[in-house]
Amino acid sequence: MVNFRNIVLFFLLLTVAAPILLYTDSYTSANTPFSKREFLEDVTALTFNSRENRLNLLPREESPVDVRRGVVGVVYSKLDSDSSSKARDQVSARVLSATDDGTQSQTDNTIKQVTDHAVSQIDEPNVMHASDVNAHNREGMRVQLLTPKHSGKVVDEQAPKDFGPEKIRGNLMMPDAQVRHLKDQLIRAKVYLSLPAAKANAHFVRELRLRIKEVQRVVVDASKDSDLPKNAIDKLKAMEQTLAKGKEIQDDCSTVVKKLRAMLHSAEEQLRVHKKQAMFLTQLTAKTIPKGLHCLPLRLTTDYYALNSSEQQFPNQEKLEDNQLYHYALFSDNVLATSVVVNSTITNAKHSSKHVFHIVTDRLNYAAMRMWFLDNPPGKATIQVQNVEEFTWLNSSYSPVLKQLSSRSMIDYYFRAHHANSDTNLKFRNPKYLSILNHLRFYLPEIFPKLSKVLFLDDDIVVQKDLSGLWSVDLKGNVNGAVETCGESFHRFDRYLNFSNPLISKNFDPRACGWAYGMNVFDLDEWKRQNITEVYHRWQNLNQDRDLWKLGTLPPGLITFWKRTYPLDRKWHVLGLGYNPSVNQRDIERAAVVHYNGNLKPWLEIGIPKYRGIWSKHVDYGHVYLRECNINP
């Protein structure tokens, strides 16, 4: 009896001790690098596409501790397949696994997706255990446990912290993450303030208004996180807690959505109104003359008429008709802008004595323009200043554009913008379109009858390189040499001309490449040979009702020089500095001429700041005239 009892006790002890020994041995062996790798590779090889191999065959409590500790996240991605609808529903789950230092390295395959939050404990709700995956698993789901192949550091994939100094978007650091977060909080707070349920809670309303004032003081002048005060994070957390209370008070999502939609509509309407106002103010500013630029010609005119007749003459007038020299045509009533064009050209010229500037201005600025260059001669270059009023041949009987500019219809079009039939586009009502100086470019052979080639320059350009090479460019029988601007779709003919009119549609290509005024080489001999001025007059007469094009000189220029323009290298002339803040900096640096075309001129306060230095470095702000007129950089 005793022997039988001993045998029973022995077997009971064996049944208890054997599992413990086996579990301890398997746990020890699983902790070795080789055993762990073999274990993971075996699990990776498993697929669970059949009902016989369910994931819950591996009990959760038997999962090794190391596997849990190595889990970083679970990423799901749909498998693409066109074979059947079942294949489109297949999902793959990838469990990203990290291993010890010195035994494995970073995998060659880049992990493109990570979860929003890092897994630090196995019981966190955003982690799916093997048995949890089985509960949601569909037919055709497969599991892959990805492990690195070589030794390397474990990368801890964590989500950005809510209150950290910067948030991460992709691979880019967001320097204004906190500022954006605070502004979003303000929007949410204003939504809660307008909801009936929140208004009924007076204590919550007072607290929320206090938080709004605190956050507004924090972000009032901040554009990036480094501008925020030290207590910004505390304010952000306090606002977050208050908003959480509001969420408990008002948990009806549909009401919040309706309010947000109303706020969005209101914001869009305000934005539309502000854009319209900004456009109007920009156009208005472009038309006005700054006080300093109005003062300058007055002082110059006073001093000019104080000179005797011999002091009012420019030297080297014998060079004005020498075709062996480099001749420039410049038509402007802006003394300071004209001086920048001349100064920048001479500064970069290899032989300044060979350059001749022919300046034409109006009667009001004639004396001022002469006085400026008498007092500030441009080195060894030659200067000629002419008064457009002295061109007796230029009258309304000869020039159709002069007749149109003085017509009643043009006056009504320009000054009576409130009429129903008037064009609401303000850019067509700039005074430059009514100035004959803007149209002199079509009369170059008449202004310079003895010259063979002229380089035409606008007064809103800056020269950065020597331009003498342009006189040696072969225009191949063309009249105009210009840089084409059809890199963008809106710089083609259909942008400037009315192709609904048969006269335009029959004679021109709407997709033809446009070109730029501002720096143009004109072959005046070829101009006279092809009778270009007569071509211009004919089209101007056809456009009396402005049905072919609106005001301006580029549309008639495109028509007049159609198939008579030679494309110059783009490096000669870069445009856009008067309206586009994103002009390529490399293009600007290598350009021979940069052009401030647009309303944001560098001498106006609305000029683009980062481009103003290119222009202002050619202005001597210490000059007595500029100081007296308070003209500053």
XYZ file of C-alpha atoms in Angstrom:
633
model
C 0.000 0.000 0.000
C 2.860 2.303 0.907
C 4.670 1.505 -2.331
C 1.562 2.284 -4.353
C 1.220 5.631 -2.575
C 4.860 6.496 -3.322
C 4.401 5.686 -6.990
C 1.339 7.994 -7.198
C 3.194 10.838 -5.470
C 6.169 10.405 -7.824
C 3.983 10.727 -10.924
C 2.205 13.774 -9.469
C 5.566 15.444 -8.795
C 6.703 14.602 -12.306
C 3.599 16.111 -13.910
C 4.165 19.376 -11.983
C 7.932 19.711 -12.407
C 8.193 18.689 -16.082
C 6.263 21.702 -17.554
C 8.271 24.080 -15.364
C 11.572 22.671 -16.580
C 10.453 22.614 -20.201
C 9.160 26.239 -20.034
C 12.381 27.444 -18.394
C 14.506 25.728 -21.014
C 12.481 27.111 -23.941
C 12.516 30.637 -22.434
C 16.301 30.507 -21.982
C 16.895 29.280 -25.488
C 14.508 31.872 -26.946
C 16.559 34.640 -25.384
C 19.636 33.782 -27.425
C 20.065 35.748 -30.669
C 20.048 32.697 -32.853
C 17.039 31.063 -31.270
C 15.089 34.308 -31.289
C 15.856 34.871 -34.949
C 14.852 31.325 -35.853
C 11.657 31.737 -33.845
C 10.709 34.968 -35.596
C 11.575 33.550 -39.014
C 9.341 30.573 -38.334
C 6.460 32.829 -37.344
C 7.080 35.070 -40.369
C 6.765 32.093 -42.645
C 3.278 31.323 -41.348
C 0.319 32.442 -43.417
C -3.240 32.398 -42.158
C -5.318 32.161 -45.272
C -7.303 29.132 -44.178
C -9.753 28.587 -41.367
C -7.600 25.773 -39.941
C -4.689 28.168 -39.131
C -6.339 30.810 -36.990
C -4.177 33.346 -35.189
C -5.843 32.549 -31.876
C -4.078 29.184 -31.920
C -1.242 31.175 -30.291
C -2.581 32.135 -26.852
C -1.835 35.687 -25.717
C -0.485 34.635 -22.321
C 2.108 32.424 -24.003
C 3.602 35.279 -26.054
C 7.260 35.713 -25.068
C 8.092 38.878 -23.197
C 10.769 39.867 -25.721
C 8.370 39.821 -28.637
C 6.071 42.165 -26.784
C 8.895 44.473 -25.870
C 10.127 44.652 -29.448
C 6.790 45.633 -30.983
C 6.801 49.215 -32.203
C 3.529 49.403 -34.078
C 1.107 47.770 -36.449
C 0.581 49.181 -39.919
C -2.239 48.070 -42.207
C -2.221 48.473 -45.963
C -4.701 47.226 -48.540
C -3.462 44.862 -51.198
C -4.249 45.976 -54.714
C -5.704 43.361 -57.006
C -7.994 43.496 -60.007
C -8.799 39.791 -60.139
C -11.848 39.752 -57.874
C -13.708 41.794 -55.284
C -12.315 39.562 -52.517
C -8.778 40.435 -53.482
C -9.600 44.146 -53.094
C -10.693 43.528 -49.513
C -7.505 41.762 -48.486
C -5.491 43.515 -45.813
C -1.920 42.976 -44.729
C -0.689 43.780 -41.239
C 2.942 44.470 -40.629
C 4.255 44.302 -37.098
C 7.446 46.357 -36.929
C 9.898 44.622 -34.660
C 13.091 46.002 -33.062
C 16.012 43.881 -31.855
C 19.085 44.204 -29.667
C 22.157 46.324 -30.497
C 25.089 44.434 -31.964
C 23.027 41.611 -33.400
C 20.918 43.295 -36.064
C 21.130 46.388 -38.276
C 18.720 48.647 -40.102
C 16.714 46.991 -42.820
C 17.344 48.017 -46.423
C 13.647 48.516 -47.044
C 12.347 51.913 -45.913
C 9.233 51.715 -43.782
C 6.889 54.203 -45.366
C 4.082 54.035 -42.828
C 4.194 54.262 -39.048
C 1.466 54.531 -36.476
C 0.521 57.835 -34.900
C 1.560 56.822 -31.406
C 4.484 54.759 -30.145
C 3.789 51.593 -28.235
C 5.353 51.545 -24.803
C 3.152 48.927 -23.135
C 1.423 45.886 -24.471
C -1.935 46.825 -22.893
C -2.255 50.233 -24.649
C -5.442 50.505 -26.746
C -3.668 51.427 -30.010
C -1.712 48.108 -30.049
C -3.290 45.047 -31.613
C -2.194 41.732 -30.109
C -2.116 38.625 -32.169
C -5.436 37.457 -30.783
C -7.001 40.916 -31.355
C -6.001 40.770 -34.993
C -7.778 37.456 -35.282
C -10.972 38.968 -33.952
C -11.057 41.509 -36.779
C -9.482 39.321 -39.399
C -11.262 38.714 -42.706
C -10.863 35.982 -45.216
C -7.512 36.475 -46.985
C -5.676 38.394 -44.208
C -2.018 37.604 -43.705
C 0.433 38.635 -41.032
C 4.094 39.470 -41.558
C 6.448 40.081 -38.684
C 9.238 42.151 -40.244
C 12.629 41.997 -38.556
C 15.912 43.685 -39.526
C 18.530 41.474 -41.071
C 21.688 42.991 -39.619
C 22.829 44.654 -36.429
C 21.950 48.279 -35.844
C 20.327 50.765 -33.507
C 16.697 50.446 -32.588
C 14.715 53.396 -33.940
C 11.961 54.498 -31.599
C 9.084 55.574 -33.836
C 7.094 58.046 -31.756
C 4.374 60.474 -32.635
C 5.095 64.201 -32.290
C 4.353 65.581 -28.869
C 1.424 67.962 -28.610
C 3.340 70.581 -26.687
C 6.838 70.108 -28.059
C 8.779 73.002 -29.548
C 8.215 71.795 -33.094
C 6.054 69.204 -34.798
C 7.221 66.910 -37.517
C 5.389 66.713 -40.839
C 6.960 64.021 -42.952
C 10.668 64.732 -42.758
C 10.277 68.509 -42.343
C 10.326 70.355 -39.048
C 7.458 72.806 -38.630
C 8.836 75.970 -37.020
C 5.311 77.340 -36.471
C 3.615 74.221 -35.059
C 2.690 75.796 -31.717
C 1.513 79.009 -33.362
C -0.784 77.019 -35.651
C -2.039 74.984 -32.699
C -2.845 78.108 -30.676
C -4.688 79.688 -33.603
C -6.686 76.496 -34.108
C -7.615 76.623 -30.435
C -8.907 80.170 -30.887
C -11.161 79.029 -33.714
C -12.526 76.140 -31.642
C -13.067 78.453 -28.677
C -15.056 80.922 -30.781
C -17.204 78.055 -32.040
C -18.024 76.969 -28.484
C -18.842 80.543 -27.487
C -21.499 80.744 -30.191
C -23.224 77.452 -29.340
C -26.456 77.612 -27.258
C -25.438 74.828 -24.874
C -22.186 76.612 -24.004
C -23.869 80.006 -23.625
C -26.133 78.564 -20.952
C -23.105 77.822 -18.768
C -22.020 81.260 -17.511
C -18.993 79.936 -15.617
C -17.698 78.150 -18.740
C -18.248 81.260 -20.878
C -16.223 83.429 -18.485
C -13.424 80.901 -18.334
C -13.347 80.458 -22.108
C -13.247 84.210 -22.754
C -10.364 84.519 -20.319
C -8.479 81.761 -22.139
C -9.133 83.438 -25.500
C -7.638 86.714 -24.248
C -4.596 84.885 -22.887
C -3.968 83.024 -26.147
C -4.531 86.156 -28.239
C -1.897 88.004 -26.219
C 0.505 85.110 -26.753
C 0.116 84.856 -30.550
C -0.504 88.518 -31.366
C 2.889 89.115 -33.020
C 4.163 85.549 -33.341
C 4.771 84.044 -36.760
C 6.917 81.105 -35.595
C 7.403 79.180 -32.363
C 10.590 81.035 -31.454
C 8.533 84.259 -31.236
C 6.269 82.846 -28.537
C 6.815 83.784 -24.862
C 7.969 81.195 -22.355
C 4.490 80.689 -20.913
C 2.990 79.783 -24.292
C 2.898 76.058 -23.513
C 1.096 76.716 -20.218
C -1.507 78.827 -22.017
C -1.900 76.136 -24.654
C -2.472 73.429 -22.036
C -4.927 75.599 -20.098
C -6.912 76.317 -23.255
C -6.914 72.617 -24.123
C -8.418 71.783 -20.725
C -11.105 74.434 -21.145
C -11.951 73.173 -24.627
C -12.284 69.671 -23.207
C -14.947 71.035 -20.852
C -16.714 72.600 -23.806
C -16.718 69.276 -25.587
C -18.446 67.702 -22.599
C -21.047 70.479 -22.537
C -21.700 70.397 -26.307
C -21.265 66.898 -27.709
C -23.588 67.349 -30.704
C -21.213 67.150 -33.690
C -23.827 68.257 -36.228
C -24.288 71.613 -34.463
C -20.546 72.210 -34.404
C -20.227 71.270 -38.082
C -22.979 73.727 -39.063
C -21.279 76.497 -37.125
C -17.881 75.748 -38.702
C -19.424 75.809 -42.172
C -20.992 79.196 -41.461
C -17.652 80.529 -40.197
C -15.877 79.169 -43.284
C -18.372 80.837 -45.617
C -18.016 84.132 -43.746
C -14.211 83.907 -43.867
C -14.250 83.239 -47.618
C -16.502 86.228 -48.206
C -14.244 88.471 -46.110
C -11.210 87.206 -48.003
C -12.862 88.046 -51.323
C -13.666 91.576 -50.164
C -10.151 92.107 -48.780
C -8.559 90.890 -51.994
C -10.648 93.339 -53.980
C -9.719 96.160 -51.618
C -6.038 95.207 -51.759
C -6.101 95.230 -55.561
C -7.757 98.650 -55.596
C -5.260 100.104 -53.100
C -2.318 98.615 -54.999
C -3.535 100.158 -58.257
C -4.147 103.458 -56.494
C -0.662 103.444 -54.960
C 0.901 102.668 -58.331
C -0.777 105.772 -59.779
C 0.355 108.131 -57.046
C 3.692 109.919 -56.831
C 5.487 109.789 -53.453
C 6.057 113.152 -51.828
C 9.829 112.844 -52.216
C 9.616 112.154 -55.954
C 7.293 115.151 -56.319
C 9.702 117.375 -54.371
C 12.797 116.333 -56.354
C 11.844 117.742 -59.793
C 10.614 120.972 -58.206
C 13.967 121.646 -56.562
C 15.880 120.597 -59.674
C 13.773 122.853 -61.898
C 14.348 125.839 -59.628
C 18.119 125.329 -59.742
C 18.160 124.702 -63.497
C 16.646 128.048 -64.370
C 19.166 129.712 -62.068
C 21.954 128.600 -64.458
C 23.092 130.685 -67.366
C 22.621 129.344 -70.892
C 26.180 128.049 -71.264
C 25.875 126.002 -68.043
C 22.691 124.352 -69.283
C 24.452 122.534 -72.143
C 25.729 118.931 -72.109
C 29.211 118.077 -73.391
C 30.061 115.668 -76.256
C 26.967 116.504 -78.326
C 28.864 115.538 -81.482
C 28.465 111.871 -80.485
C 24.679 111.913 -80.686
C 24.548 110.653 -84.283
C 27.687 108.466 -84.353
C 26.621 104.958 -85.378
C 29.912 103.525 -84.130
C 28.724 104.106 -80.548
C 26.109 102.383 -78.402
C 22.857 104.350 -78.353
C 20.095 103.958 -75.754
C 16.539 105.306 -75.952
C 14.846 106.054 -72.638
C 11.419 107.727 -72.346
C 10.440 108.718 -68.805
C 9.119 111.456 -66.514
C 10.718 109.880 -63.407
C 14.064 111.562 -62.687
C 15.230 109.132 -59.992
C 14.279 106.000 -61.952
C 16.018 107.334 -65.062
C 19.182 108.021 -63.055
C 19.231 104.411 -61.826
C 18.998 103.083 -65.394
C 21.878 105.315 -66.551
C 24.043 104.712 -63.465
C 23.637 100.935 -63.524
C 24.423 100.816 -67.256
C 27.582 102.885 -66.919
C 28.712 101.011 -63.795
C 28.735 97.741 -65.725
C 29.964 99.126 -69.075
C 33.456 98.177 -70.255
C 33.919 101.426 -72.200
C 31.625 104.079 -70.756
C 32.774 106.710 -73.248
C 31.131 104.750 -76.086
C 27.636 104.864 -74.563
C 25.102 107.540 -75.518
C 21.791 108.001 -73.679
C 18.893 109.673 -75.472
C 16.334 110.663 -72.823
C 12.920 112.021 -73.781
C 10.637 113.453 -71.086
C 7.631 115.749 -70.838
C 7.512 119.515 -70.419
C 7.029 119.402 -66.630
C 10.162 117.326 -66.009
C 12.385 118.584 -68.839
C 14.320 121.132 -66.747
C 14.584 118.764 -63.764
C 15.917 115.920 -65.921
C 18.554 118.138 -67.476
C 19.584 119.595 -64.125
C 20.023 116.162 -62.572
C 22.440 114.940 -65.240
C 24.241 118.282 -65.379
C 24.852 117.999 -61.659
C 25.499 114.220 -61.796
C 27.255 113.447 -65.115
C 27.469 109.655 -65.749
C 31.229 109.359 -66.134
C 32.409 109.662 -69.726
C 29.028 108.738 -71.216
C 27.053 111.183 -73.352
C 23.624 112.471 -72.324
C 20.884 114.023 -74.438
C 17.591 115.205 -72.883
C 14.698 116.141 -75.183
C 11.209 117.529 -74.611
C 8.422 115.547 -76.269
C 6.442 118.783 -76.676
C 9.096 119.945 -79.143
C 8.343 117.086 -81.561
C 6.160 119.185 -83.847
C 5.671 116.300 -86.260
C 3.982 114.260 -83.497
C 0.371 115.455 -83.576
C -3.131 113.973 -83.751
C -3.273 114.292 -87.525
C -0.214 112.054 -87.853
C -0.577 109.716 -84.868
C -3.847 107.799 -84.428
C -3.029 107.089 -80.799
C -2.757 110.811 -80.006
C -6.152 111.360 -81.578
C -7.639 108.510 -79.561
C -6.105 109.662 -76.265
C -7.779 113.048 -76.601
C -11.139 111.671 -77.746
C -14.325 111.904 -75.682
C -14.743 108.122 -75.611
C -11.277 107.674 -74.121
C -11.937 110.318 -71.470
C -15.204 108.634 -70.569
C -13.528 105.247 -70.442
C -10.739 106.462 -68.183
C -12.490 108.872 -65.820
C -15.994 107.395 -65.592
C -15.353 103.938 -64.227
C -18.734 103.918 -62.469
C -20.621 103.652 -65.757
C -22.257 100.312 -66.417
C -20.535 99.886 -69.765
C -17.053 100.679 -68.457
C -14.372 98.068 -67.797
C -13.980 97.344 -64.085
C -10.347 96.303 -64.425
C -8.433 99.089 -62.711
C -5.102 98.299 -64.314
C -6.356 99.778 -67.605
C -6.861 103.140 -65.870
C -3.248 103.834 -65.029
C -2.122 107.309 -66.196
C 0.798 105.808 -68.096
C -1.655 104.583 -70.741
C -2.673 108.193 -71.401
C 0.915 109.449 -71.636
C 2.399 109.899 -75.083
C 5.793 108.957 -73.582
C 4.514 105.404 -73.362
C 3.840 105.332 -77.124
C 7.083 106.942 -78.359
C 8.600 103.465 -78.791
C 6.627 103.188 -82.043
C 8.291 106.321 -83.469
C 11.986 105.552 -83.001
C 13.021 106.214 -86.640
C 11.314 109.606 -86.528
C 12.987 110.532 -83.221
C 16.441 109.256 -84.279
C 16.476 109.575 -88.084
C 20.265 109.139 -88.454
C 20.763 106.128 -86.172
C 20.872 102.540 -87.438
C 20.374 100.577 -84.210
C 18.983 101.583 -80.810
C 18.613 99.745 -77.524
C 15.291 100.687 -75.946
C 15.157 100.616 -72.105
C 12.222 101.112 -69.721
C 12.761 103.277 -66.635
C 11.932 100.415 -64.230
C 14.949 98.244 -65.085
C 18.402 97.785 -63.564
C 21.407 96.822 -65.683
C 23.755 94.255 -64.127
C 26.138 93.438 -66.989
C 27.751 95.110 -69.977
C 25.184 95.473 -72.780
C 27.492 96.331 -75.660
C 27.242 92.734 -76.935
C 23.642 93.354 -77.995
C 24.777 95.598 -80.887
C 26.598 92.644 -82.452
C 23.553 90.320 -82.342
C 22.378 89.378 -85.829
C 18.600 89.892 -85.897
C 18.400 87.923 -89.164
C 16.280 90.480 -90.994
C 13.946 91.130 -88.068
C 13.192 94.563 -86.658
C 12.863 93.782 -82.968
C 15.141 91.730 -80.725
C 13.399 90.738 -77.487
C 13.276 88.031 -74.828
C 10.276 85.739 -75.187
C 8.006 85.247 -72.188
C 5.948 82.208 -73.152
C 7.338 80.019 -70.385
C 3.954 80.602 -68.778
C 0.638 79.999 -70.529
C -0.661 83.514 -69.763
C 2.133 85.148 -71.790
C 0.786 84.074 -75.147
C -1.120 86.105 -77.706
C -4.577 85.066 -76.530
C -3.827 86.764 -73.212
C -3.525 90.203 -74.795
C -5.637 90.130 -77.977
C -9.345 89.584 -78.556
C -9.485 86.442 -80.680
C -13.271 86.581 -80.822
C -12.783 89.358 -83.358
C -12.237 87.950 -86.879
C -9.517 90.510 -87.661
C -7.411 89.023 -84.860
C -8.337 85.362 -85.301
C -7.576 85.401 -89.058
C -4.189 87.055 -88.802
C -2.612 85.745 -85.594
C -2.007 82.534 -83.683
C -3.548 82.546 -80.180
C -0.779 80.225 -78.896
C 2.039 82.316 -80.370
C 4.748 83.216 -77.905
C 4.697 86.698 -76.429
C 7.761 88.792 -75.715
C 8.670 91.586 -73.332
C 9.142 95.312 -73.629
C 11.725 96.849 -71.347
C 14.942 95.892 -73.115
C 14.653 95.681 -76.896
C 17.131 95.977 -79.741
C 15.611 97.780 -82.737
C 17.134 97.759 -86.201
C 15.975 101.165 -87.424
C 17.188 100.607 -91.000
C 15.079 97.463 -91.271
C 12.229 99.310 -89.537
C 12.162 101.964 -92.263
C 12.578 99.374 -94.989
C 9.502 97.434 -93.813
C 7.527 100.609 -93.003
C 6.715 99.432 -89.465
C 5.271 102.764 -88.326
C 2.590 102.549 -91.005
C 1.707 99.019 -89.854
C 1.265 100.372 -86.332
C -0.950 103.228 -87.520
C -3.166 100.893 -89.515
C -3.883 98.632 -86.542
C -4.413 101.599 -84.222
C -7.080 102.964 -86.566
C -8.811 99.569 -86.512
C -8.867 99.610 -82.704
C -10.704 102.898 -82.164
C -13.395 101.145 -80.115
C -10.793 99.080 -78.198
C -12.352 95.913 -79.547
C -9.058 94.349 -80.674
C -7.183 95.025 -77.415
C -7.434 97.197 -74.346
C -5.084 100.030 -73.512
C -1.331 99.589 -73.379
C 1.622 99.220 -75.716
C 2.388 95.490 -75.575
C -0.717 94.306 -77.524
C -0.103 96.686 -80.459
C 3.586 95.800 -80.212
C 2.809 92.085 -80.577
C 0.714 92.904 -83.648
C 3.112 95.409 -85.213
C 6.170 93.184 -84.836
C 4.372 89.925 -85.665
C 6.894 87.669 -87.419
C 9.428 90.502 -87.179
C 10.844 89.699 -83.714
C 14.088 87.838 -83.069
C 14.195 85.917 -79.737
C 17.146 86.893 -77.543
C 18.736 84.663 -74.922
C 16.717 84.755 -71.694
C 19.783 85.761 -69.688
C 19.635 89.216 -71.245
C 16.337 90.147 -69.614
C 14.618 88.736 -66.481
C 11.152 90.038 -65.642
C 8.733 89.881 -62.736
C 10.467 91.811 -59.950
C 7.522 94.209 -59.771
C 4.867 91.603 -59.024
C 6.389 88.157 -58.432
C 8.216 87.533 -55.118
C 9.289 84.066 -56.304
C 11.574 84.910 -59.223
C 14.443 82.438 -59.297
C 17.420 83.978 -57.507
C 19.897 82.307 -59.837
C 18.124 83.814 -62.861
C 18.311 87.246 -61.233
C 22.027 86.951 -60.505
C 23.008 85.944 -64.023
C 20.647 88.355 -65.813
C 22.055 91.310 -67.747
C 18.888 93.308 -67.058
C 16.284 92.828 -64.328
C 12.870 94.371 -64.861
C 10.461 95.614 -62.180
C 7.451 95.265 -64.425
C 4.234 95.407 -62.439
C 2.813 97.767 -59.833
C 5.339 97.045 -57.065
C 8.007 99.489 -58.228
C 11.196 99.660 -56.139
C 10.817 103.414 -55.479
C 7.378 102.844 -53.916
C 6.762 101.628 -50.381
C 4.782 98.689 -51.744
C 7.843 97.410 -53.629
C 8.957 93.857 -52.863
C 11.574 94.306 -50.085
C 13.989 91.574 -51.138
C 14.339 93.077 -54.633
C 14.623 96.709 -53.568
C 18.338 96.434 -52.765
C 19.202 95.670 -56.401
C 17.714 99.023 -57.370
C 18.627 101.177 -54.358
C 22.360 100.420 -54.520
C 22.504 102.685 -57.593
C 20.956 105.613 -55.678
C 23.132 107.990 -53.677
C 20.818 108.696 -50.749
C 23.391 111.068 -49.305
C 22.975 113.436 -52.255
C 21.863 116.901 -51.198
C 18.720 116.843 -53.360
C 17.596 113.499 -51.967
C 18.230 114.551 -48.386
C 16.305 117.800 -48.842
C 13.366 115.879 -50.296
C 13.542 113.214 -47.569
C 14.070 110.352 -50.021
C 15.360 107.392 -48.021
C 16.062 103.742 -48.839
